[in-house]
Amino acid sequence: MNSEDNRNLILAIALSVLVLIGWQYFFAAPQLQKDRIAQQQTQTQTQATPAPGAAPSPAAGAALAPPVAPAPQAAPKTRAEALAASQRVTIDTASLGGSIDLTGGVIDDVILKGYRETIDPQSPKITLFSPAGAPAPYWAETGFVSADPVVKTPNRQTIWAADASTLTSAKPVTLTWDNGAGLRFKRVIAVDDKYMFTVHDSVENVGDAPASLRPYALILRRGKPDVAGYAVLHEGFVGVIGDSSVQEITYANIEKEANRVRDLKGDGGWLGFTDKYWGTAVIPDQSEPIEARFSASGTAQPEDYQTDFIGPAVAVAPGATGEATARVFAGAKEVATIDAYEKSLGIKKFDLMIDWGWFYFITRPLFRLIDLIYHLPFVGNFGVAILIVTFLIKLAFFPLANMSYRSMAKMKKIQPQIAALKDLYPDDRAKQQQAQMELFRKEGVNPVAGCLPMMFQIPVFFALYKVIFITIEMRQAPFFGWIKDLSAPDPTNVFTLFGLIPWNPTGLPVIGHFLWLGIWPLVMGVSMFLQMKMNPEPADPVQKSMFAWMPVIFTFMLGAFPVGLVIYWTWNNTLTIFQQGYIMWRAGVKVELWDNLKRMLRPAKA
């Protein structure tokens, strides 16, 4: 592979990235915005009660399914009004606030104390669960159901009695309810100091007839939530059932499933919903065979999106007690917390609640390295940790890069001889190739050496990109100067003269999304421009034009990206410039940077 082929390969990779980003920028993002507007408009309209056949069908082979959620109310209340409509048990731990609704005994009010909506310390805390009747209802519930219609089990209208007014990590709360027909139900809810609830349901048979009940747990999300819409990040249904691989399905794709339901079976596991930074899950006993499902119901937004499981039947003879335990996770997807739950509770593949992607075997170690460096006494800055890790990766790949540039240098030196062979055998490509291979052996040139290092590096740097994009550890993490949140775009903008003009150009129709251009994207563009000027300019005018415009296009494309990614890209470009310059100097190959800049600045001759 000669230098022209290398250049074509680099161009192909760059164009592929450009197409992906361009599709996201020009198609996916505008379509996502349209969907959000349509959703907001629909949610303000009166919703009809679902038809009898609109509820999700039970899991395959199940004799019955978890109860159907109450129909949406015609006029949604405010969240405060919905919370005030029933008696509640307060949740108060180091990490969580909120309450449990005694009408239904459901966990439907969860606030994350450690996270706020913006970097403003006075901004609202993150709300995860909200009650039915409020905007964006989202809750978890557990209990028993029976195939016998005569057996009266608790439902969403059941009024439970509580033995305490507050649930803390040190003191569980016990809820009780008597069905008046021989069954006494008890629900003990405990929570740790992070995000895991443990719910122990039991039923005592004080009647004369035996009862057969099946335990269930579910999470219901009413209305399609806002999603980031990036291909690099999964948001929607997620879970692992039994020994299967992780199941991921988006809100849109549930419509493509038969009856809008995906059925799953296995021993143990977990299933729930994942957002970019937050997650929820219901978790059965890990040795218990369950029937689980992801489902959607309703004919118009807000539809109900539900994930649930139902366990094996529990036979409760007169005088006996039946029991079932489930866990509910509701919180931030902190890597250390998720990993600790997987290890301490034995939850199968719970670490896949975080979307580590195809390159899991690279992505996880990279995060661990970043996190390790971040916690060093002299670092303490997530952005600095990213820069250090990028440098270490460059250092690790230095031998490969050295091999690549040396090979390119040798190829450059024998270009005249290759051209002579083409002139010698103008109409015989077989002889050309044979003569070239002989020339390569004579000069000690490996034609693929320039490409292989790049192929090894691409997965690593994509994995690093993934880590920066998905992990909550970077959310609202400061860097230096004006960068207060690495997960948000650069707050400065050249079109406002960096804050001197009090207006928001990004809000303009049609062209607004082009006008998010801060200082770091500009610096990134300069670094990319200098990197491309390190090599000889292509002879082909089309390629030359593409290489000339690519830094400009990428500068505008990355303007609205999280600034942490832009800083990483800028630093990577800068390291590449110095690395390539050093290797080329050691190999005795001319660095084209200054000549290319001089030619660009030199006035054209008349």
Coordinates of C-alpha atoms in Angstrom, one line a residue:
M1 CA 0.0 0.0 0.0
N2 CA 1.7 3.2 -1.2
S3 CA 1.4 6.7 0.3
E4 CA -1.5 7.5 -2.1
D5 CA -3.4 4.5 -0.9
N6 CA -2.7 5.5 2.7
R7 CA -4.1 8.9 1.9
N8 CA -7.1 7.4 0.3
L9 CA -7.7 5.2 3.4
I10 CA -7.4 8.2 5.7
L11 CA -9.8 10.1 3.4
A12 CA -12.3 7.2 3.4
I13 CA -12.3 6.9 7.2
A14 CA -12.6 10.7 7.6
L15 CA -15.5 10.8 5.1
S16 CA -17.2 7.9 6.9
V17 CA -17.0 9.8 10.2
L18 CA -18.2 12.9 8.4
V19 CA -21.2 11.1 7.0
L20 CA -22.2 9.7 10.4
I21 CA -21.9 13.0 12.1
G22 CA -23.7 14.8 9.2
W23 CA -26.6 12.3 9.3
Q24 CA -26.9 12.9 13.1
Y25 CA -26.6 16.7 12.6
F26 CA -28.9 17.2 9.6
F27 CA -31.4 14.4 9.9
A28 CA -31.5 12.7 13.3
A29 CA -31.4 15.8 15.4
P30 CA -34.1 17.8 13.5
Q31 CA -36.3 14.7 13.5
L32 CA -35.8 14.2 17.2
Q33 CA -36.8 17.8 17.8
K34 CA -40.0 17.3 15.7
D35 CA -40.8 14.2 17.8
R36 CA -40.3 16.1 21.0
I37 CA -42.6 18.9 19.9
A38 CA -45.2 16.4 18.7
Q39 CA -45.0 14.6 22.0
Q40 CA -45.4 17.8 24.0
Q41 CA -48.4 18.8 22.0
T42 CA -50.0 15.3 22.4
Q43 CA -49.4 15.3 26.1
T44 CA -51.4 18.5 26.6
Q45 CA -54.5 17.0 24.8
T46 CA -57.2 15.0 26.5
Q47 CA -56.4 11.3 26.4
A48 CA -59.1 8.7 25.8
T49 CA -59.4 5.6 28.0
P50 CA -57.6 2.7 26.3
A51 CA -59.8 0.1 24.7
P52 CA -60.2 -3.2 26.5
G53 CA -57.8 -4.9 24.0
A54 CA -55.1 -2.2 24.4
A55 CA -53.4 -3.6 27.4
P56 CA -50.2 -5.6 26.8
S57 CA -50.7 -9.3 26.4
P58 CA -49.2 -11.5 29.1
A59 CA -45.8 -13.1 28.7
A60 CA -45.8 -16.3 26.6
G61 CA -46.9 -19.3 28.6
A62 CA -48.0 -17.2 31.5
A63 CA -51.4 -17.9 33.1
L64 CA -51.7 -14.3 34.0
A65 CA -49.8 -11.0 33.9
P66 CA -49.1 -8.1 36.2
P67 CA -52.0 -5.7 36.6
V68 CA -52.7 -3.1 34.0
A69 CA -51.9 0.5 35.0
P70 CA -54.8 2.9 35.5
A71 CA -55.8 4.9 32.4
P72 CA -54.2 8.4 32.0
Q73 CA -56.2 11.2 33.5
A74 CA -57.8 13.7 31.1
A75 CA -56.2 16.7 32.8
P76 CA -52.7 16.0 34.3
K77 CA -52.0 17.6 37.6
T78 CA -48.8 19.3 38.6
R79 CA -46.4 16.9 40.3
A80 CA -47.1 18.6 43.6
E81 CA -50.8 18.2 43.2
A82 CA -50.5 14.5 42.3
L83 CA -48.3 13.9 45.3
A84 CA -50.7 15.6 47.6
A85 CA -53.7 13.5 46.4
S86 CA -52.8 10.5 48.6
Q87 CA -51.1 9.6 51.9
R88 CA -47.4 8.9 51.6
V89 CA -44.4 7.5 53.4
T90 CA -41.4 9.8 53.0
I91 CA -38.1 8.5 51.6
D92 CA -35.1 10.2 53.2
T93 CA -31.6 8.7 52.7
A94 CA -28.2 10.2 51.9
S95 CA -28.8 9.7 48.1
L96 CA -32.6 9.6 47.7
G97 CA -35.6 11.7 48.6
G98 CA -39.2 11.2 47.7
S99 CA -42.1 9.1 48.9
I100 CA -44.1 5.9 48.6
D101 CA -47.8 6.1 47.8
L102 CA -49.9 4.2 50.3
T103 CA -52.6 4.0 47.6
G104 CA -51.2 1.0 45.8
G105 CA -48.0 0.8 47.9
V106 CA -45.9 1.8 44.9
I107 CA -42.5 3.6 44.7
D108 CA -43.5 6.5 42.5
D109 CA -41.6 9.5 43.9
V110 CA -37.8 9.4 43.7
I111 CA -35.5 12.4 43.7
L112 CA -31.7 12.0 43.3
K113 CA -30.2 14.3 46.0
G114 CA -26.7 14.2 44.6
Y115 CA -27.6 15.5 41.1
R116 CA -29.1 18.7 39.8
E117 CA -30.5 19.6 36.4
T118 CA -27.8 22.2 35.7
I119 CA -24.5 23.3 37.2
D120 CA -26.3 26.0 39.1
P121 CA -26.3 24.8 42.7
Q122 CA -29.8 26.2 43.1
S123 CA -31.3 24.3 40.1
P124 CA -33.8 21.5 40.8
K125 CA -32.6 18.1 41.8
I126 CA -33.0 15.3 39.3
T127 CA -36.5 13.8 39.5
L128 CA -36.6 10.1 38.5
F129 CA -40.0 8.6 39.5
S130 CA -43.2 10.6 39.4
P131 CA -46.8 9.5 40.4
A132 CA -49.7 8.8 38.1
G133 CA -51.6 12.0 37.3
A134 CA -48.4 14.1 37.2
P135 CA -46.5 15.0 34.1
A136 CA -44.3 12.0 32.9
P137 CA -45.5 9.4 35.4
Y138 CA -42.9 6.7 36.1
W139 CA -43.0 4.2 38.9
A140 CA -42.1 0.7 40.2
E141 CA -44.4 -1.7 42.0
T142 CA -44.4 -5.3 43.3
G143 CA -47.0 -7.7 44.6
F144 CA -49.0 -10.8 44.0
V145 CA -51.6 -11.7 41.4
S146 CA -53.9 -14.7 41.1
A147 CA -55.4 -16.5 38.2
D148 CA -58.5 -17.1 40.4
P149 CA -60.8 -14.1 40.1
V150 CA -62.3 -14.9 43.5
V151 CA -59.0 -14.3 45.2
K152 CA -58.7 -10.6 46.0
T153 CA -55.1 -9.3 45.7
P154 CA -53.8 -5.8 46.3
N155 CA -53.9 -3.5 43.2
R156 CA -53.3 0.2 42.4
Q157 CA -56.4 1.3 44.3
T158 CA -55.5 -0.6 47.5
I159 CA -55.0 1.6 50.6
W160 CA -52.2 0.2 52.7
A161 CA -51.4 0.9 56.4
A162 CA -47.8 1.9 57.3
D163 CA -46.0 1.4 60.6
A164 CA -43.8 4.5 60.1
S165 CA -44.0 7.8 58.3
T166 CA -40.4 7.8 57.0
L167 CA -38.2 5.2 55.2
T168 CA -34.5 5.6 55.8
S169 CA -31.5 3.4 55.1
A170 CA -31.4 2.4 58.7
K171 CA -35.2 1.7 59.2
P172 CA -37.4 -0.2 56.8
V173 CA -41.2 0.5 56.5
T174 CA -43.8 -2.2 56.8
L175 CA -47.1 -1.9 54.9
T176 CA -50.1 -4.1 55.7
W177 CA -53.5 -4.8 54.1
D178 CA -56.2 -7.4 54.8
N179 CA -58.4 -8.5 51.9
G180 CA -61.2 -9.4 54.3
A181 CA -61.4 -12.9 52.7
G182 CA -58.7 -14.8 54.6
L183 CA -55.5 -13.3 53.2
R184 CA -53.3 -10.8 55.0
F185 CA -50.7 -9.1 52.9
K186 CA -47.5 -7.5 54.3
R187 CA -44.9 -5.5 52.3
V188 CA -41.6 -4.6 54.0
I189 CA -39.6 -2.0 52.0
A190 CA -36.0 -1.3 52.8
V191 CA -33.4 0.9 51.0
D192 CA -29.7 1.2 51.2
D193 CA -27.7 4.5 51.3
K194 CA -27.4 4.5 47.4
Y195 CA -30.2 3.5 45.0
M196 CA -31.4 0.0 45.8
F197 CA -34.8 -0.9 47.3
T198 CA -35.5 -4.4 48.7
V199 CA -39.2 -5.2 48.8
H200 CA -40.3 -8.3 50.7
D201 CA -43.9 -9.3 50.0
S202 CA -45.6 -11.9 52.1
V203 CA -49.2 -13.2 52.4
E204 CA -50.6 -15.0 55.4
N205 CA -53.6 -17.3 54.8
V206 CA -55.9 -17.1 57.8
G207 CA -58.8 -18.5 55.9
D208 CA -60.1 -22.0 55.3
A209 CA -59.2 -22.3 51.5
P210 CA -55.8 -22.7 50.0
A211 CA -54.6 -19.9 47.6
S212 CA -52.1 -19.9 44.7
L213 CA -50.5 -16.6 44.0
R214 CA -47.7 -15.5 41.7
P215 CA -45.3 -12.7 42.6
Y216 CA -44.6 -9.9 40.1
A217 CA -42.6 -6.7 39.8
L218 CA -42.9 -4.0 37.2
I219 CA -41.7 -0.5 36.1
L220 CA -44.1 1.6 34.1
R221 CA -43.2 4.7 32.2
R222 CA -46.1 6.7 30.8
G223 CA -45.2 8.7 27.7
K224 CA -42.1 8.5 25.5
P225 CA -39.2 10.4 27.3
D226 CA -36.8 12.7 25.6
V227 CA -33.8 10.8 24.4
A228 CA -30.4 12.1 23.2
G229 CA -30.9 10.2 19.9
Y230 CA -27.2 9.3 19.3
A231 CA -26.3 6.0 17.7
V232 CA -23.4 5.7 20.2
L233 CA -25.8 5.5 23.1
H234 CA -28.8 3.2 23.8
E235 CA -31.8 4.6 25.7
G236 CA -34.9 2.6 26.3
F237 CA -35.7 -0.9 27.5
V238 CA -32.7 -2.9 28.8
G239 CA -32.2 -6.1 30.7
V240 CA -30.5 -9.5 31.1
I241 CA -32.7 -12.6 31.7
G242 CA -31.1 -15.8 32.7
D243 CA -27.9 -16.6 30.8
S244 CA -28.8 -14.5 27.7
S245 CA -26.9 -11.6 26.4
V246 CA -28.1 -8.1 27.2
Q247 CA -31.5 -7.2 25.6
E248 CA -31.8 -3.6 24.3
I249 CA -34.8 -2.3 22.5
T250 CA -35.7 1.4 21.9
Y251 CA -39.1 3.0 22.5
A252 CA -39.6 3.2 18.7
N253 CA -38.6 -0.4 18.0
I254 CA -41.0 -1.9 20.6
E255 CA -43.7 -1.1 17.9
K256 CA -42.0 -3.6 15.6
E257 CA -42.3 -6.5 18.0
A258 CA -45.2 -9.0 17.7
N259 CA -48.2 -7.5 19.6
R260 CA -45.7 -4.8 20.7
V261 CA -44.3 -7.2 23.3
R262 CA -41.0 -8.9 23.7
D263 CA -41.2 -12.0 25.9
L264 CA -38.2 -13.4 27.8
K265 CA -37.7 -16.4 30.0
G266 CA -34.9 -17.5 32.3
D267 CA -33.5 -17.9 35.8
G268 CA -32.9 -14.5 37.5
G269 CA -31.5 -11.4 35.8
W270 CA -32.9 -7.9 35.7
L271 CA -34.9 -5.6 33.4
G272 CA -35.8 -2.0 33.3
F273 CA -35.1 1.3 31.5
T274 CA -32.0 3.2 30.8
D275 CA -31.4 6.9 30.1
K276 CA -28.1 8.4 29.3
Y277 CA -27.1 8.9 33.0
W278 CA -30.0 7.3 34.9
G279 CA -31.4 3.8 35.1
T280 CA -34.2 1.8 36.7
A281 CA -34.6 -2.0 37.1
V282 CA -36.6 -4.6 38.8
I283 CA -34.5 -7.6 40.0
P284 CA -35.9 -11.0 41.0
D285 CA -34.2 -13.7 43.0
Q286 CA -31.3 -14.7 40.8
S287 CA -32.1 -18.4 41.0
E288 CA -35.8 -18.0 40.4
P289 CA -37.3 -18.9 37.0
I290 CA -39.3 -15.9 35.7
E291 CA -41.4 -14.9 32.7
A292 CA -40.5 -11.4 31.7
R293 CA -41.5 -8.9 29.0
F294 CA -40.9 -5.5 27.5
S295 CA -44.2 -4.0 26.2
A296 CA -46.0 -0.9 25.0
S297 CA -49.7 -0.2 25.2
G298 CA -52.1 2.6 24.2
T299 CA -53.1 4.0 20.9
A300 CA -51.7 7.6 21.3
Q301 CA -49.1 9.3 23.4
P302 CA -48.7 9.2 26.3
E303 CA -48.4 5.4 25.7
D304 CA -47.4 3.1 28.6
Y305 CA -44.0 1.5 28.3
Q306 CA -43.7 -1.3 30.8
T307 CA -41.1 -3.8 31.8
D308 CA -42.1 -6.6 34.2
F309 CA -41.6 -10.1 35.4
I310 CA -43.8 -12.7 37.0
G311 CA -42.4 -15.5 39.2
P312 CA -43.5 -19.1 39.8
A313 CA -46.7 -19.8 41.7
V314 CA -46.6 -19.7 45.5
A315 CA -49.0 -22.2 47.2
V316 CA -50.4 -20.8 50.4
A317 CA -52.2 -23.4 52.5
P318 CA -54.5 -22.4 55.4
G319 CA -52.4 -21.3 58.3
A320 CA -49.3 -20.9 56.1
T321 CA -47.4 -17.9 54.7
G322 CA -46.1 -17.3 51.2
E323 CA -43.2 -15.0 50.5
A324 CA -41.4 -13.3 47.6
T325 CA -38.5 -10.8 47.5
A326 CA -37.7 -8.4 44.7
R327 CA -35.3 -5.5 44.3
V328 CA -35.8 -2.1 42.6
F329 CA -32.9 -0.1 41.4
A330 CA -33.6 3.6 40.8
G331 CA -30.7 6.0 40.5
A332 CA -27.6 7.3 38.8
K333 CA -25.6 4.9 36.6
E334 CA -22.4 5.3 38.6
V335 CA -19.9 2.7 37.5
A336 CA -18.6 1.9 41.0
T337 CA -22.1 1.6 42.4
I338 CA -23.4 -0.6 39.6
D339 CA -20.3 -2.8 39.9
A340 CA -20.7 -3.1 43.6
Y341 CA -24.4 -4.2 43.3
E342 CA -23.4 -6.8 40.7
K343 CA -20.7 -8.2 43.0
S344 CA -22.4 -8.0 46.4
L345 CA -26.0 -9.1 45.2
G346 CA -24.9 -11.5 42.5
I347 CA -27.0 -9.7 39.9
K348 CA -26.2 -11.2 36.5
K349 CA -24.4 -8.8 34.1
F350 CA -25.7 -5.8 35.9
D351 CA -22.8 -3.8 34.7
L352 CA -24.4 -3.8 31.3
M353 CA -26.9 -1.3 32.6
I354 CA -24.2 1.1 31.4
D355 CA -23.9 1.0 27.6
W356 CA -20.3 0.0 27.2
G357 CA -20.9 -1.0 23.5
W358 CA -19.2 -3.5 21.2
F359 CA -15.7 -2.7 22.5
Y360 CA -16.6 -3.6 26.1
F361 CA -13.3 -5.3 26.5
I362 CA -11.5 -2.0 25.7
T363 CA -14.1 0.5 27.0
R364 CA -14.2 -0.8 30.6
P365 CA -10.4 -0.9 31.1
L366 CA -10.2 2.6 29.7
F367 CA -12.7 3.9 32.1
R368 CA -10.9 2.2 35.0
L369 CA -7.7 3.9 33.9
I370 CA -9.3 7.3 33.6
D371 CA -11.0 6.8 37.0
L372 CA -7.7 5.7 38.6
I373 CA -5.9 8.7 37.3
Y374 CA -8.7 11.1 38.3
H375 CA -8.5 9.9 41.9
L376 CA -4.7 10.5 42.1
P377 CA -3.9 13.3 44.6
F378 CA -2.3 15.6 42.0
V379 CA -5.1 15.2 39.4
G380 CA -8.6 15.5 40.8
N381 CA -9.9 16.8 37.4
F382 CA -11.8 14.5 35.1
G383 CA -10.7 16.5 32.0
V384 CA -7.1 16.3 33.0
A385 CA -7.5 12.6 33.5
I386 CA -8.8 12.3 29.9
L387 CA -5.8 14.2 28.6
I388 CA -3.3 12.0 30.5
V389 CA -5.0 8.8 29.3
T390 CA -4.9 10.1 25.7
F391 CA -1.2 10.7 26.1
L392 CA -0.6 7.2 27.5
I393 CA -2.5 5.7 24.6
K394 CA -0.4 7.6 22.2
L395 CA 2.7 6.4 24.0
A396 CA 1.5 2.8 23.9
F397 CA 0.9 3.0 20.2
F398 CA 4.1 4.8 19.5
P399 CA 5.9 1.7 18.2
L400 CA 3.1 1.1 15.8
A401 CA 3.0 4.7 14.7
N402 CA 6.8 4.6 14.3
M403 CA 6.4 1.6 12.0
S404 CA 3.7 3.3 10.0
Y405 CA 5.6 6.5 9.4
R406 CA 8.8 4.7 8.6
S407 CA 7.0 2.6 6.1
M408 CA 5.5 5.7 4.6
A409 CA 8.9 7.3 4.4
K410 CA 10.4 4.3 2.6
M411 CA 7.4 4.2 0.2
K412 CA 7.9 7.9 -0.5
K413 CA 11.6 7.4 -1.4
I414 CA 10.9 4.7 -3.9
Q415 CA 8.0 6.5 -5.6
P416 CA 10.1 7.5 -8.6
Q417 CA 11.1 3.8 -9.1
I418 CA 7.4 2.8 -8.9
A419 CA 6.5 5.4 -11.4
A420 CA 9.3 4.1 -13.7
L421 CA 7.9 0.6 -13.5
K422 CA 4.5 1.9 -14.5
D423 CA 6.1 3.6 -17.5
L424 CA 8.1 0.4 -18.3
Y425 CA 5.0 -1.9 -18.3
P426 CA 2.1 0.6 -19.2
D427 CA -0.3 -2.1 -20.4
D428 CA 0.7 -5.1 -18.2
R429 CA -0.6 -4.7 -14.6
A430 CA 0.6 -8.2 -13.7
K431 CA 4.2 -7.4 -14.5
Q432 CA 3.8 -4.0 -12.8
Q433 CA 2.7 -5.8 -9.6
Q434 CA 5.4 -8.5 -9.9
A435 CA 8.1 -5.8 -10.4
Q436 CA 6.8 -3.7 -7.5
M437 CA 6.9 -6.7 -5.1
E438 CA 10.4 -7.4 -6.1
L439 CA 11.3 -3.7 -5.5
F440 CA 9.6 -3.9 -2.0
R441 CA 11.7 -7.0 -1.1
K442 CA 14.9 -5.4 -2.3
E443 CA 14.2 -2.1 -0.4
G444 CA 12.7 -3.8 2.7
V445 CA 9.3 -2.1 2.4
N446 CA 6.1 -3.6 3.8
P447 CA 3.3 -2.1 1.8
V448 CA 0.6 -2.8 4.5
A449 CA 2.7 -1.6 7.4
G450 CA 1.3 1.9 7.1
C451 CA -2.3 0.7 7.4
L452 CA -2.3 -1.9 10.1
P453 CA -1.4 0.4 13.0
M454 CA -4.3 2.6 12.1
M455 CA -6.6 -0.4 12.1
F456 CA -5.5 -1.3 15.7
Q457 CA -5.9 2.3 16.9
I458 CA -9.4 2.9 15.6
P459 CA -11.2 0.6 18.2
V460 CA -9.2 2.1 21.1
F461 CA -10.0 5.7 20.3
F462 CA -13.6 4.9 19.5
A463 CA -13.8 3.2 22.9
L464 CA -12.3 6.3 24.6
Y465 CA -14.9 8.4 22.8
K466 CA -17.6 6.1 24.1
V467 CA -16.3 6.4 27.7
I468 CA -16.3 10.2 27.5
F469 CA -19.8 10.3 26.1
I470 CA -21.7 7.8 28.3
T471 CA -20.3 8.0 31.8
I472 CA -22.0 10.0 34.4
E473 CA -18.6 10.8 36.0
M474 CA -18.1 13.5 33.3
R475 CA -21.5 15.0 33.8
Q476 CA -21.2 18.6 35.1
A477 CA -17.5 17.9 35.8
P478 CA -15.5 21.2 35.5
F479 CA -12.3 21.6 33.5
F480 CA -10.5 25.0 33.6
G481 CA -11.5 28.5 32.8
W482 CA -15.0 29.0 31.4
I483 CA -15.6 25.2 31.1
K484 CA -17.8 24.3 34.0
D485 CA -19.4 21.2 32.5
L486 CA -17.5 18.8 30.3
S487 CA -20.7 17.1 29.2
A488 CA -22.2 20.3 27.8
P489 CA -21.2 22.2 24.7
D490 CA -18.7 25.0 25.0
P491 CA -20.8 27.9 26.4
T492 CA -18.9 30.6 24.5
N493 CA -19.9 31.5 20.9
V494 CA -18.1 33.4 18.2
F495 CA -21.4 34.7 16.8
T496 CA -22.1 36.5 20.1
L497 CA -18.5 37.8 20.2
F498 CA -18.0 35.4 23.1
G499 CA -20.8 36.9 25.2
L500 CA -20.6 40.6 24.3
I501 CA -23.8 40.5 22.2
P502 CA -26.8 39.4 24.3
W503 CA -28.6 37.0 21.9
N504 CA -28.8 33.3 21.2
P505 CA -28.1 32.6 17.5
T506 CA -28.6 28.8 18.0
G507 CA -32.3 29.5 18.3
L508 CA -32.7 30.8 14.8
P509 CA -34.8 28.6 12.5
V510 CA -33.0 26.4 9.8
I511 CA -29.5 27.7 10.4
G512 CA -29.4 28.0 14.2
H513 CA -27.8 24.6 14.8
F514 CA -24.9 25.8 12.6
L515 CA -24.2 28.7 14.9
W516 CA -23.0 26.9 18.0
L517 CA -19.3 27.6 17.7
G518 CA -17.3 28.2 20.8
I519 CA -13.6 28.7 21.6
W520 CA -12.7 25.0 22.0
P521 CA -14.3 23.9 18.6
L522 CA -12.2 26.7 17.0
V523 CA -9.0 25.5 18.6
M524 CA -9.9 21.9 17.5
G525 CA -10.4 23.1 13.9
V526 CA -6.9 24.7 13.9
S527 CA -5.3 21.6 15.3
M528 CA -7.0 19.5 12.7
F529 CA -5.9 21.9 10.0
L530 CA -2.3 21.8 11.1
Q531 CA -2.4 18.0 11.4
M532 CA -3.5 17.7 7.8
K533 CA -0.8 20.1 6.6
M534 CA 1.9 17.7 8.0
N535 CA 1.6 15.6 4.8
P536 CA 2.1 16.5 1.2
E537 CA -1.0 17.9 -0.4
P538 CA -2.9 15.4 -2.7
A539 CA -2.3 15.8 -6.4
D540 CA -6.0 15.1 -7.2
P541 CA -7.9 18.5 -7.0
V542 CA -11.0 16.8 -5.6
Q543 CA -9.1 15.3 -2.7
K544 CA -7.2 18.5 -2.2
S545 CA -10.4 20.4 -1.9
M546 CA -11.9 17.9 0.6
F547 CA -8.8 18.0 2.8
A548 CA -8.9 21.8 2.7
W549 CA -12.6 22.0 3.8
M550 CA -12.6 19.1 6.3
P551 CA -11.3 21.1 9.3
V552 CA -13.9 23.8 8.7
I553 CA -16.7 21.2 8.4
F554 CA -15.6 19.3 11.5
T555 CA -15.3 22.6 13.5
F556 CA -19.0 23.4 12.8
M557 CA -20.1 19.8 13.3
L558 CA -18.5 19.4 16.7
G559 CA -19.6 22.9 17.9
A560 CA -22.7 21.5 19.7
F561 CA -20.9 18.3 21.0
P562 CA -20.0 17.9 24.7
V563 CA -16.9 20.1 25.2
G564 CA -15.1 17.2 26.8
L565 CA -15.1 15.3 23.5
V566 CA -13.9 18.4 21.7
I567 CA -11.0 18.9 24.2
Y568 CA -10.1 15.2 23.8
W569 CA -10.1 15.5 20.0
T570 CA -8.0 18.7 20.1
W571 CA -5.5 17.1 22.4
N572 CA -5.3 14.0 20.3
N573 CA -4.7 16.1 17.2
T574 CA -2.0 18.0 19.0
L575 CA -0.2 14.9 20.1
T576 CA -0.4 13.5 16.6
I577 CA 1.3 16.5 15.2
F578 CA 4.2 16.3 17.6
Q579 CA 4.4 12.5 17.3
Q580 CA 4.3 12.5 13.5
G581 CA 6.8 15.3 13.3
Y582 CA 9.2 13.5 15.7
I583 CA 9.0 10.2 13.8
M584 CA 9.4 11.8 10.4
W585 CA 12.5 13.7 11.7
R586 CA 14.0 10.5 13.1
A587 CA 13.3 8.8 9.8
G588 CA 14.9 11.6 7.8
V589 CA 11.6 12.4 6.0
K590 CA 10.8 16.0 5.3
V591 CA 7.9 17.5 7.4
E592 CA 5.6 19.3 4.9
L593 CA 3.9 21.5 7.4
W594 CA 5.9 24.7 6.9
D595 CA 6.1 24.4 3.1
N596 CA 2.4 23.8 2.9
L597 CA 1.7 26.8 5.0
K598 CA 4.0 28.9 3.0
R599 CA 2.4 27.8 -0.3
M600 CA -1.0 28.6 1.1
L601 CA 0.1 32.1 2.2
R602 CA 2.2 32.9 -0.8
P603 CA 0.4 35.3 -3.2
A604 CA -0.4 33.7 -6.5
K605 CA 1.8 34.8 -9.4
A606 CA 0.2 36.8 -12.1

